[in-house]
Short mmCIF file of C-alpha atoms in Angstrom, two decimals:
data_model
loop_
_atom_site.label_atom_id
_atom_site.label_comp_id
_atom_site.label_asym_id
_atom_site.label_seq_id
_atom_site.Cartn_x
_atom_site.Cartn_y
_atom_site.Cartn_z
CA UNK S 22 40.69 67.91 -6.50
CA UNK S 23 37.60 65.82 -7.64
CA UNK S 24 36.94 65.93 -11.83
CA UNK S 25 34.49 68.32 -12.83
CA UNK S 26 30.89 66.98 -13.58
CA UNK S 27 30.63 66.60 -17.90
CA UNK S 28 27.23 65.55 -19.28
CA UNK S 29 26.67 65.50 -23.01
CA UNK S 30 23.27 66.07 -24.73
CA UNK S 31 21.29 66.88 -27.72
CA UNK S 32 22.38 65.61 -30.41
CA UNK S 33 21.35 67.57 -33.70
CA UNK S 34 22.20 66.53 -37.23
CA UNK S 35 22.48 70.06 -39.42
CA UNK S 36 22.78 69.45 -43.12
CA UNK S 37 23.28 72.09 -45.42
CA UNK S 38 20.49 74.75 -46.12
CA UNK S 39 18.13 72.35 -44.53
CA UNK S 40 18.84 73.37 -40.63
CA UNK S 41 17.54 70.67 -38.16
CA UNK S 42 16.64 67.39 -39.05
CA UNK S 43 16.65 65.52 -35.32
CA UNK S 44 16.37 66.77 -31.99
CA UNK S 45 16.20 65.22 -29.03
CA UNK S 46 12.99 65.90 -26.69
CA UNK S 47 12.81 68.18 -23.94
CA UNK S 48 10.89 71.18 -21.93
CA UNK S 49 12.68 74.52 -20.92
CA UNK S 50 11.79 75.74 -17.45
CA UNK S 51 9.25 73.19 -15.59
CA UNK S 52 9.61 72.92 -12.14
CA UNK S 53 12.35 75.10 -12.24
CA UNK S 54 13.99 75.29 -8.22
CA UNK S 55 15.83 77.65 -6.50
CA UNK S 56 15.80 76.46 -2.94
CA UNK S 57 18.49 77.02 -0.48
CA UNK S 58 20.37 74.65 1.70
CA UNK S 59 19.20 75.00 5.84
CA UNK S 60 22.00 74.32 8.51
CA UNK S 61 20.41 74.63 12.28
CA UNK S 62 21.51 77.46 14.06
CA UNK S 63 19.43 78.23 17.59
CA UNK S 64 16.07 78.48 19.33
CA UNK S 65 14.73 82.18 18.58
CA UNK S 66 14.54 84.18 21.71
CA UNK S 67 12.81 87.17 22.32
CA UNK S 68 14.77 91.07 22.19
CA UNK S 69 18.39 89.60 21.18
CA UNK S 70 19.94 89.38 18.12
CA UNK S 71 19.80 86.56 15.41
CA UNK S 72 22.31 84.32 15.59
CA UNK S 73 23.05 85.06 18.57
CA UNK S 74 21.67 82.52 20.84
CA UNK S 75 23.35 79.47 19.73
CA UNK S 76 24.56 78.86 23.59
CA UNK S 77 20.83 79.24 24.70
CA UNK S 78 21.32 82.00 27.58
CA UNK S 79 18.51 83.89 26.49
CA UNK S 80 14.96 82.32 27.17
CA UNK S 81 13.40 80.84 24.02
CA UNK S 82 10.68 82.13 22.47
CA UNK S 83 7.40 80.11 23.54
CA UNK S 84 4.25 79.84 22.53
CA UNK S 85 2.87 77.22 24.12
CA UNK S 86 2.49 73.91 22.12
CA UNK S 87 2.50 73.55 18.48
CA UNK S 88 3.86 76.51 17.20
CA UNK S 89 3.17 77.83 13.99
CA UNK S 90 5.13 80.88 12.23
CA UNK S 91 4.68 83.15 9.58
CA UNK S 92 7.11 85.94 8.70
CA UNK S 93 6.28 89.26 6.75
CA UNK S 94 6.83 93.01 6.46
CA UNK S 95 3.86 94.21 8.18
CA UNK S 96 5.18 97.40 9.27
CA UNK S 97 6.68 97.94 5.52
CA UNK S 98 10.30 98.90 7.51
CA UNK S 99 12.17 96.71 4.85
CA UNK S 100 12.60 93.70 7.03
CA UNK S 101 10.60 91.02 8.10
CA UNK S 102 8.34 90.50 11.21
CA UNK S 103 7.09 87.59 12.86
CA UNK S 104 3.67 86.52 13.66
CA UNK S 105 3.42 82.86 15.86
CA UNK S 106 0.28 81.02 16.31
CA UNK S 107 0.01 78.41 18.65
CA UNK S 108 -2.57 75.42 20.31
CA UNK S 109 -3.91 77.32 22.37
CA UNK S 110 -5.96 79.82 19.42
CA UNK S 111 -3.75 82.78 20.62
CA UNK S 112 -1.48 85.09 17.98
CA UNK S 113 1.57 86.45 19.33
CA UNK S 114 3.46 89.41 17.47
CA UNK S 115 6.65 89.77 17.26
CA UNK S 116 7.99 93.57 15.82
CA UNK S 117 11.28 93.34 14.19
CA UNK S 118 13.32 96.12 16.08
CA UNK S 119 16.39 95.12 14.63
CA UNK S 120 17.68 96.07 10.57
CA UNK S 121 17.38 93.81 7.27
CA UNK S 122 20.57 92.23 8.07
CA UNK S 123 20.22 91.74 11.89
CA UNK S 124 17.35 90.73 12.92
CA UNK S 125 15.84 91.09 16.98
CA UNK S 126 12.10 90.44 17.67
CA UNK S 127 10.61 92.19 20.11
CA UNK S 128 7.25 91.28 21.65
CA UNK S 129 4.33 93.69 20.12
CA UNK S 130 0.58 93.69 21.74
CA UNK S 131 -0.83 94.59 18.14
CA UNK S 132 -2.34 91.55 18.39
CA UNK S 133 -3.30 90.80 21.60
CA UNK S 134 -6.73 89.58 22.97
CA UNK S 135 -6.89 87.94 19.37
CA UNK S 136 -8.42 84.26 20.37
CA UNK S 137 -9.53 81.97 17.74
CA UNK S 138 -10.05 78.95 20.04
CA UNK S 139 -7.64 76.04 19.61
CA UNK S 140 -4.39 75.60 16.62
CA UNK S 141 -3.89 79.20 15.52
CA UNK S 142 -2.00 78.86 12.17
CA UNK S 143 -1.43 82.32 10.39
CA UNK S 144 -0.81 83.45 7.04
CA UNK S 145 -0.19 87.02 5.73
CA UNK S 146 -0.84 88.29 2.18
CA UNK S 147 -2.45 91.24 0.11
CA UNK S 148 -5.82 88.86 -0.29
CA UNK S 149 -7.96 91.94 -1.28
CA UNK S 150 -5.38 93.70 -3.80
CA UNK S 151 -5.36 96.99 -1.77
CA UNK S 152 -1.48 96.90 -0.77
CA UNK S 153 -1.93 96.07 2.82
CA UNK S 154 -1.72 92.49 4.57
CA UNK S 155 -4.59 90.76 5.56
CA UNK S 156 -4.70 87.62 7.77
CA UNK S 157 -5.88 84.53 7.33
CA UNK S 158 -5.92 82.11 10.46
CA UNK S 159 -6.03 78.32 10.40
CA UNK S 160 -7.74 76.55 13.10
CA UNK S 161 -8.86 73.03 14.07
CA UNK S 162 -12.75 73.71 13.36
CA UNK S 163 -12.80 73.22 9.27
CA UNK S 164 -12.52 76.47 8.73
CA UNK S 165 -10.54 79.87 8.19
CA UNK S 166 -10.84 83.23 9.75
CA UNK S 167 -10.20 86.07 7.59
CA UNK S 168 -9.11 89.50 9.50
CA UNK S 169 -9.74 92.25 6.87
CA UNK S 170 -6.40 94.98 7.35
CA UNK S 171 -8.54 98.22 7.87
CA UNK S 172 -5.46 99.89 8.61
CA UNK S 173 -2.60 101.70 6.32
CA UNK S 174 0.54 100.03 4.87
CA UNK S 175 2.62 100.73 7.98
CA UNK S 176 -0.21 100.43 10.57
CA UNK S 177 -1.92 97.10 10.64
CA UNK S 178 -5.21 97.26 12.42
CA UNK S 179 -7.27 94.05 11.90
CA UNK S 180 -10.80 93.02 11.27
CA UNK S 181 -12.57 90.03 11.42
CA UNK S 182 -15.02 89.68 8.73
CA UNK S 183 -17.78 87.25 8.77
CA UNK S 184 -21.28 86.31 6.95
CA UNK S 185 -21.52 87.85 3.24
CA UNK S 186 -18.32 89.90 3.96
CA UNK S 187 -16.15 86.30 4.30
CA UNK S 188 -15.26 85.24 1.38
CA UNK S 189 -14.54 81.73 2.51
CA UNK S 190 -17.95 81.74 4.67
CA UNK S 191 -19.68 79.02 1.91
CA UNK S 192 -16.88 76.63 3.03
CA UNK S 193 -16.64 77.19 6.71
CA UNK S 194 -17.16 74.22 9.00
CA UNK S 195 -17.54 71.43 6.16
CA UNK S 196 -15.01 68.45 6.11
CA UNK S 197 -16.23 68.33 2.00
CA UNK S 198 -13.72 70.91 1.33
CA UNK S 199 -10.96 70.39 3.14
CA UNK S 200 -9.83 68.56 6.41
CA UNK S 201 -9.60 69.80 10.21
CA UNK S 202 -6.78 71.63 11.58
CA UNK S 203 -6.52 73.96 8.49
CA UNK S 204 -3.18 75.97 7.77
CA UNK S 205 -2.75 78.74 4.84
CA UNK S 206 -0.18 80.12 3.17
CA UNK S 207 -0.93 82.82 0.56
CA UNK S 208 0.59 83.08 -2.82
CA UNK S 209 -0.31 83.81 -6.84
CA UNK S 210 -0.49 80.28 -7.67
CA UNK S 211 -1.67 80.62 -11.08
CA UNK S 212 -0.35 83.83 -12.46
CA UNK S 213 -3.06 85.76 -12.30
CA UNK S 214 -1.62 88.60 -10.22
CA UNK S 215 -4.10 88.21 -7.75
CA UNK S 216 -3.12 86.25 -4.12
CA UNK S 217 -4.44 82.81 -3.63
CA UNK S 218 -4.45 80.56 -0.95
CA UNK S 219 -3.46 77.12 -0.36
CA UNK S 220 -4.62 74.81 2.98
CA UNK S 221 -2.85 72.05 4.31
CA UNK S 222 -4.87 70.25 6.72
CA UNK S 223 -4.62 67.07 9.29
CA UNK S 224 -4.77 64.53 6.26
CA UNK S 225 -1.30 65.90 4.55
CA UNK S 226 -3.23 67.01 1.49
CA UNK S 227 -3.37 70.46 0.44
CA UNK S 228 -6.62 72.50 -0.84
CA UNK S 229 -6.41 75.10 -3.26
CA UNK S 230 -8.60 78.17 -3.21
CA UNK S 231 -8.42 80.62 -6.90
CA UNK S 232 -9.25 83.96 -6.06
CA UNK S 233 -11.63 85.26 -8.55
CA UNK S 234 -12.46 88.55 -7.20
CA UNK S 235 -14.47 91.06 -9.29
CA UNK S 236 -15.77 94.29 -9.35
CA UNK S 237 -14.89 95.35 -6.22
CA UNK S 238 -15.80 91.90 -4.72
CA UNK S 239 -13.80 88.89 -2.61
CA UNK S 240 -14.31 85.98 -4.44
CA UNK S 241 -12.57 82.83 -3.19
CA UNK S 242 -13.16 79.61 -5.56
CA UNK S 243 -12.39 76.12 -4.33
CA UNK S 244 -10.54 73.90 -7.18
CA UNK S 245 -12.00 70.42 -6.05
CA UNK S 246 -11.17 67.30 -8.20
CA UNK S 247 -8.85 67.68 -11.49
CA UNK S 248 -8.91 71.74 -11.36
CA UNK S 249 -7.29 71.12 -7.48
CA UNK S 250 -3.45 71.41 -8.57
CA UNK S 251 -2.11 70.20 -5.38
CA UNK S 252 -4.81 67.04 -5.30
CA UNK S 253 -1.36 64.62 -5.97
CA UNK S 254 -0.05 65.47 -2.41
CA UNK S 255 -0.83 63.46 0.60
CA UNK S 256 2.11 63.42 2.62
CA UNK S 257 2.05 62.58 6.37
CA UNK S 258 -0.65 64.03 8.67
CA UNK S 259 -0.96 67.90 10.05
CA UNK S 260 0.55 69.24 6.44
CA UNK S 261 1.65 73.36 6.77
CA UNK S 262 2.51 74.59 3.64
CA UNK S 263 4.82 77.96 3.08
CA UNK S 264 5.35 79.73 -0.10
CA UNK S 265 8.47 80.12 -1.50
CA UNK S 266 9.61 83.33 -3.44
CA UNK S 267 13.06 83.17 -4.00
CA UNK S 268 13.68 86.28 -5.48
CA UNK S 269 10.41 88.44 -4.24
CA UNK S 270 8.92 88.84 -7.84
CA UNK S 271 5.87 87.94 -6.82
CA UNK S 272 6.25 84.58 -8.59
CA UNK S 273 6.79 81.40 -6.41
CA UNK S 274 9.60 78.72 -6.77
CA UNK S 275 7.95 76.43 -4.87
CA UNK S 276 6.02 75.29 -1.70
CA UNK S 277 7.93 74.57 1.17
CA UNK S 278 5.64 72.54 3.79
CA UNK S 279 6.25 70.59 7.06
CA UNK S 280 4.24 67.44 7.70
CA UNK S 281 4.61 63.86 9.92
CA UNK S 282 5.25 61.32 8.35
CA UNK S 283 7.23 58.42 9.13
CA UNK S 284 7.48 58.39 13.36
CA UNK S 285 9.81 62.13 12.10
CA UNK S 286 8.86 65.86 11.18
CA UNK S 287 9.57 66.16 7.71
CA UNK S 288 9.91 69.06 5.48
CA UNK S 289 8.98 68.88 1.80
CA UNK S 290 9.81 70.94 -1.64
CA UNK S 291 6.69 71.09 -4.04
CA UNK S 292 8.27 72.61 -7.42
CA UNK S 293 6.16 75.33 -9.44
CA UNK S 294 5.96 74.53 -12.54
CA UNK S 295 7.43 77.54 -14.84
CA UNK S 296 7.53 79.56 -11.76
CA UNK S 297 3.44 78.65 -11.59
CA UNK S 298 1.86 75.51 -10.52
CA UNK S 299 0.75 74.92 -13.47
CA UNK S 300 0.92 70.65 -13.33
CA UNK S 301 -0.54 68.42 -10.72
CA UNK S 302 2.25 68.03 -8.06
CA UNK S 303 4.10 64.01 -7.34
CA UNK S 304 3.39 63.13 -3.84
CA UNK S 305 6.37 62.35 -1.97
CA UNK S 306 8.65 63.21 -4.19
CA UNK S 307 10.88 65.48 -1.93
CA UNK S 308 10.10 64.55 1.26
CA UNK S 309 13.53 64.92 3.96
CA UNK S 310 13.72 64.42 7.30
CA UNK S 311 14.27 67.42 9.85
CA UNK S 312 16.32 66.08 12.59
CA UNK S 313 17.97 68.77 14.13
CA UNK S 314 14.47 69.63 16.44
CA UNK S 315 14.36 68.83 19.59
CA UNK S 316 13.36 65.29 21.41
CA UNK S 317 9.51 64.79 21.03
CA UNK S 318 8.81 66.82 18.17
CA UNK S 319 6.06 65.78 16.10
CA UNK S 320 5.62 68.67 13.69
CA UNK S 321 7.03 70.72 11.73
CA UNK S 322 5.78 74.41 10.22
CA UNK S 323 7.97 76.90 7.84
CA UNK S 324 8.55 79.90 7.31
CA UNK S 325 11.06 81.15 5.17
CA UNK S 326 12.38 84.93 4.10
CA UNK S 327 15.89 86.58 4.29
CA UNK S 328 16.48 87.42 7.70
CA UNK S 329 20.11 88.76 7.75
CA UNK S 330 20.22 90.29 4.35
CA UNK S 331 22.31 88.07 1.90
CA UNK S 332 20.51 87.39 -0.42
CA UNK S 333 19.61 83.58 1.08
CA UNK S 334 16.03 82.36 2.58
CA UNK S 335 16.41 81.52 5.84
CA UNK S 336 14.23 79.30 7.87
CA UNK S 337 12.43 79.18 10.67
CA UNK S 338 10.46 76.00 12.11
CA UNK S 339 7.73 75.65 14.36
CA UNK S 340 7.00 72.98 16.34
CA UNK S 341 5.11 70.87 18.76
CA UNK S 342 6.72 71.94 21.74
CA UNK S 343 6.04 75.65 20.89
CA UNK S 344 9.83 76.82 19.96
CA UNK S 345 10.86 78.84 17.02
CA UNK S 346 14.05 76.77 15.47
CA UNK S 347 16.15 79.07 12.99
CA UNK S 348 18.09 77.26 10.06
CA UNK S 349 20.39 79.60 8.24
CA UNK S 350 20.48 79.79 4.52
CA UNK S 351 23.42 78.06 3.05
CA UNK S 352 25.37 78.40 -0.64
CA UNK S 353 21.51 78.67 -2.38
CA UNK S 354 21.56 76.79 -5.22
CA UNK S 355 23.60 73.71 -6.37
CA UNK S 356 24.10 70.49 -7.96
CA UNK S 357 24.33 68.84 -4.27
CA UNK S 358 21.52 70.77 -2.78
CA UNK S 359 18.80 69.69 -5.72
CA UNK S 360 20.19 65.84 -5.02
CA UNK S 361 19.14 66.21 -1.93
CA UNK S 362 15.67 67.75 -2.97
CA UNK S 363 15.03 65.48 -5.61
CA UNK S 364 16.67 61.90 -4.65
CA UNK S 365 16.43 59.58 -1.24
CA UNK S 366 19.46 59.74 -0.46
CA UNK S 367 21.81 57.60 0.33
CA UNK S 368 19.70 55.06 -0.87
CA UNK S 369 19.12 56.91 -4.35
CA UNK S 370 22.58 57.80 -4.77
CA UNK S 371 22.96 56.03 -8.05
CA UNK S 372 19.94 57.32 -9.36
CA UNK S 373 21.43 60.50 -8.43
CA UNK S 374 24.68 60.15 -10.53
CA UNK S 375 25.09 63.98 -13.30
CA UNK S 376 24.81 61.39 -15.79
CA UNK S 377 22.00 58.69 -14.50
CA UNK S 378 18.37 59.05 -16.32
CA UNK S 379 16.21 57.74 -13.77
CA UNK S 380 12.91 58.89 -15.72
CA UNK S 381 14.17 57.52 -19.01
CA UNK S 382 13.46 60.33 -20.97
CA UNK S 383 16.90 60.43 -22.63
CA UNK S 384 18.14 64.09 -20.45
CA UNK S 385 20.35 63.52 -17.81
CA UNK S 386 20.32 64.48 -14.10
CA UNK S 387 23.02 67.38 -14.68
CA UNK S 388 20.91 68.65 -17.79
CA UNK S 389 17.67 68.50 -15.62
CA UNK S 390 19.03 70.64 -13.17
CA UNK S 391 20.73 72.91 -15.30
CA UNK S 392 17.11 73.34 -17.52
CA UNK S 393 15.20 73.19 -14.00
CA UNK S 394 13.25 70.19 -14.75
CA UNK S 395 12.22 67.27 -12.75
CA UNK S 396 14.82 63.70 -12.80
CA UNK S 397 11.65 61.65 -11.53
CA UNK S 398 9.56 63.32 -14.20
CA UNK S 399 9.45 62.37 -17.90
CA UNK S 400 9.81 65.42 -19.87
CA UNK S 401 8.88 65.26 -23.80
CA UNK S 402 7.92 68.09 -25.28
CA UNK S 403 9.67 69.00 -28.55
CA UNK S 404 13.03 70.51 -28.62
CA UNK S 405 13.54 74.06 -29.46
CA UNK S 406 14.01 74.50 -33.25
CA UNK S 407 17.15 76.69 -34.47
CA UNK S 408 17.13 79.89 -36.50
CA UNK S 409 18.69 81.62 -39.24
CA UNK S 410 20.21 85.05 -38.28
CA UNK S 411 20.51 87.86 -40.73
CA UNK S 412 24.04 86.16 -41.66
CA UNK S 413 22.32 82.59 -42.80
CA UNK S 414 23.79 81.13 -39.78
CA UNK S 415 21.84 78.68 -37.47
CA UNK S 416 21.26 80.06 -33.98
CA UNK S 417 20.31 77.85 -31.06
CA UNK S 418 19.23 79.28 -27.77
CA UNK S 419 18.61 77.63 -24.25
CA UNK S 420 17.54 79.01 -21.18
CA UNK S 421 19.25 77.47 -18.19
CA UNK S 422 18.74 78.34 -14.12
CA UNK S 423 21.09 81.68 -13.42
CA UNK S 424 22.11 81.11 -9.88
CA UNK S 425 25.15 78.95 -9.94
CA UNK S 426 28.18 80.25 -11.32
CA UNK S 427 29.96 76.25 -11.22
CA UNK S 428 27.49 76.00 -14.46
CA UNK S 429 28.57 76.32 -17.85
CA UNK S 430 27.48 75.28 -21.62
CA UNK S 431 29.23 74.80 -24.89
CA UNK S 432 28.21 73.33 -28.54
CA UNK S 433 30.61 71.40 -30.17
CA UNK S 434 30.36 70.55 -33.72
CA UNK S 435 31.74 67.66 -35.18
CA UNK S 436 31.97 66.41 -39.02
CA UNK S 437 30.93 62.62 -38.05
CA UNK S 438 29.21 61.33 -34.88
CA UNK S 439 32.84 59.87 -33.44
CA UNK S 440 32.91 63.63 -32.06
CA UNK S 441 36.93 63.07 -32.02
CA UNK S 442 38.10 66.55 -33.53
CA UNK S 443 35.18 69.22 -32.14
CA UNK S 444 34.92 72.68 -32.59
CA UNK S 445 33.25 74.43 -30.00
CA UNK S 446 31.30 77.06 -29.75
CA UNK S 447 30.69 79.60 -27.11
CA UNK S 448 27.19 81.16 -26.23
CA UNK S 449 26.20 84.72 -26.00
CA UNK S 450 24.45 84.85 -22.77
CA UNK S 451 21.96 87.32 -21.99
CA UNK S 452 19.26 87.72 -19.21
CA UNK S 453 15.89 89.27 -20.90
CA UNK S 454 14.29 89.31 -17.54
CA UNK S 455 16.46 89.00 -14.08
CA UNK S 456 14.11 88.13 -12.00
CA UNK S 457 13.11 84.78 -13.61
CA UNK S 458 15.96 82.71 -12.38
CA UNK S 459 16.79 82.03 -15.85
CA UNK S 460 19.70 83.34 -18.59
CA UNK S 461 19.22 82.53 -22.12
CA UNK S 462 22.12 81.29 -23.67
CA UNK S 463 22.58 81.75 -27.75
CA UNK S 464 25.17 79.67 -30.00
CA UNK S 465 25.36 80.14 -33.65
CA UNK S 466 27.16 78.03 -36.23
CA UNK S 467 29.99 79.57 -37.47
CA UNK S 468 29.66 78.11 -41.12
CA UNK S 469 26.74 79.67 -43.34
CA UNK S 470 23.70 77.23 -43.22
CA UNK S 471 23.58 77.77 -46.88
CA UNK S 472 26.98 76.50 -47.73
CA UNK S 473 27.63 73.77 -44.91
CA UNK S 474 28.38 70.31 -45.34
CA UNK S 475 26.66 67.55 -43.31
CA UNK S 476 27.84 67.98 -39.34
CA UNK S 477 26.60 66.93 -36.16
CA UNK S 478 26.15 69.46 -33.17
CA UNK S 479 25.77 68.68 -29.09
CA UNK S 480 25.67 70.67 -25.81
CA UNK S 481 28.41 69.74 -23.21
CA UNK S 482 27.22 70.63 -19.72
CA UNK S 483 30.23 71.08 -17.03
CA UNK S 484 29.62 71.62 -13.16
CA UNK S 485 32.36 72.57 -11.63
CA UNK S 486 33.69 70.38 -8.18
#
């Protein structure tokens, strides 16, 4: 059996009544990822089961040429339905029929007749805060159409709006804002509560679009220049970004998008920072290959959500030649999945060693992942002082990711820095708020600050094989 992965870090010198006097630099919770790992499973076809079409005897669905999905409750059932645009400027609707945990799409004409002219690429989201989905459509024109949801919650009826009733109409049809053959994804990219929208586009950069509504009013704000959070990515050509939300808080993990780059469809991971995308974003950072589509594919477009109900995002991939490829969600999170996020590999494979630094800022790979922060990025903001509880005891906490269980954290605390006789401490683990994909872990010193000698404390991190 291989040895469990053991990364030491932190070291603190704790003299008596005095608490700390050196810490080593780091930040808690940037570009924290929770991203799941895809294994290629079938083409979609239409009114059978998911999953079940591995052999191919049902027809695939197919949409033409370049086919590009989005997947969302828009019949608020509890599972998720699929909406495909394609080349040709056509929607096609697919109604999930099936339950959370099987799903079967079954052709809907909700949206027929709905022509935007050439590269339909759809995105569904609450953009007007009134608890229905509205649609946004990508196109190859410099622009986006917005379809206003005039229906109810489990009734979608759409409506195009246009003039002073667009809020995107002071940006239509100029290359100044973003590039042709435009593709949203909708998402609160800032924390504000309130849906934005993010556009990929035929350059592989991505726009970003702060919605600023007021009093009643759509207000849609381009972030050009510095305030443009995404203006760091330029990745391949014909970029389609997807939002990720792990845990359906309403607070992405990420952006998943597909792009070409490279003579191969790629897909890429985009981190939020602290759940938000709150830094500029490295370009080509996580950029891996999708070879599992078929001969002649070109492109790539995402969508992600749970489609069988446990608990994983799975994935589904458009492409050039109009076919819906499902990937099924693997073990979620994990030392070996965020390698293969984070690192080139094979080629980076020493670089992504638990205990390599490759950003030099003193934390090690293991300790990056387990404090969901970037191994490329240099991290150095200060270290999280101790505390005295009501006993005089110093208290330490740390918040660390929550979804692998191979994870686990001690102190030990040593009398010299030779660290050969150790006691170690245990932490009190608690979870303030679940849906954060973090757990804040607590260790006090067992010997009064006021009356301990001169000792040394560190934080051993163990992943289990």
């Amino acid at each position: 059996m291989p040895a469990p992965r053991t990364v030491w870090w932190a070291l603190l010198l704790l003299l008596s009544g005095q608490g700390l006097l050196h810490g080593q630099p780091a930040t808690v919770g940037h570009g924290f990822m929770q991203m799941a790992s895809f294994q290629y499973l079938e083409r979609i076809a239409e009114n059978v089961p998911l999953g079940s079409n591995e052999d191919g005897h049902a027809p695939a669905i197919d949409v033409g040429d370049r086919s590009k999905p989005t997947l969302a409750d828009l019949d608020h059932d509890g599972d998720l339905d699929l909406l495909v645009g394609g080349a040709n400027g056509w929607l096609t609707y697919y109604e999930n029929i099936g339950t959370p945990t099987e799903g079967v799409f079954k052709f809907s004409s909700l949206l027929s007749g709905l022509d935007i002219g050439n590269e339909a690429a759809p995105a569904l989201g609450d953009l007007d805060g009134d608890g229905d989905l509205d649609l946004l459509i990508g196109c190859d024109d410099y622009r986006l159409f917005f379809y206003e949801n005039t229906g109810t919650i489990t009734k979608a009826s759409f409506a195009l709006r246009t003039g002073d009733a667009d809020p995107f109409s002071g940006y239509q049809g100029d290359a100044s804002y973003w590039g042709n053959y435009t593709c949203p994804t909708i998402t609160d990219v800032n924390g504000s509560g309130r849906m934005d929208v993010v556009v990929g586009d035929v350059h592989g950069e991505m726009q970003y679009f702060q919605n600023d509504s007021h009093d009643g009013q759509l207000v849609f704000t381009w972030m050009g220049g510095l305030a443009n959070r995404f203006k760091d990515v330029s990745v391949g050509s014909h970029l389609a970004p997807c939002a990720v939300d792990n845990n359906g808080n309403g607070r992405p993990e990420g952006l998943l998008f597909g792009t070409f780059a490279n003579d191969y469809p790629h897909l890429c991971w985009a981190p939020g920072g602290a759940f938000y995308f709150q830094e500029p974003l490295p370009s080509g950072q996580f950029l891996y290959p999708v070879y599992s589509l078929e001969e002649g594919e070109r492109s790539c477009a995402p969508a992600v959500g749970d489609l069988d109900g446990d608990g994983e995002m799975d994935l589904i991939l458009g492409g050039t030649t109009g076919r819906l490829f499902l990937f099924r969600g693997g073990a979620g999170a994990g030392y070996e999945v965020w390698q293969a996020l984070c690192f080139n590999l094979p080629g980076e494979a020493n670089l992504a060693e638990p205990a390599a630094d490759p950003d030099g800022d003193r934390i090690r790979n293991l300790v990056e992942y387990a404090l969901g922060l970037l191994p490329k990025s240099a991290d150095a903001s200060p270290f999280p002082l101790p505390l005295l509880d009501n006993g005089g005891h110093l208290t330490q906490a740390l918040q660390i990711r929550d979804d692998d269980p191979k994870l686990s954290v001690v102190a030990e605390v040593s009398a010299d820095l030779s660290f050969a006789s150790v006691t170690t401490i245990q932490p009190v683990i608690s979870d303030p708020d679940p849906d954060d994909g973090l757990k804040t872990l607590t260790f006090t010193d067992p010997t009064p600050a006021a009356t301990a000698p001169r000792h040394f404390l560190r934080f051993r991190f163990d992943h289990a094989p």
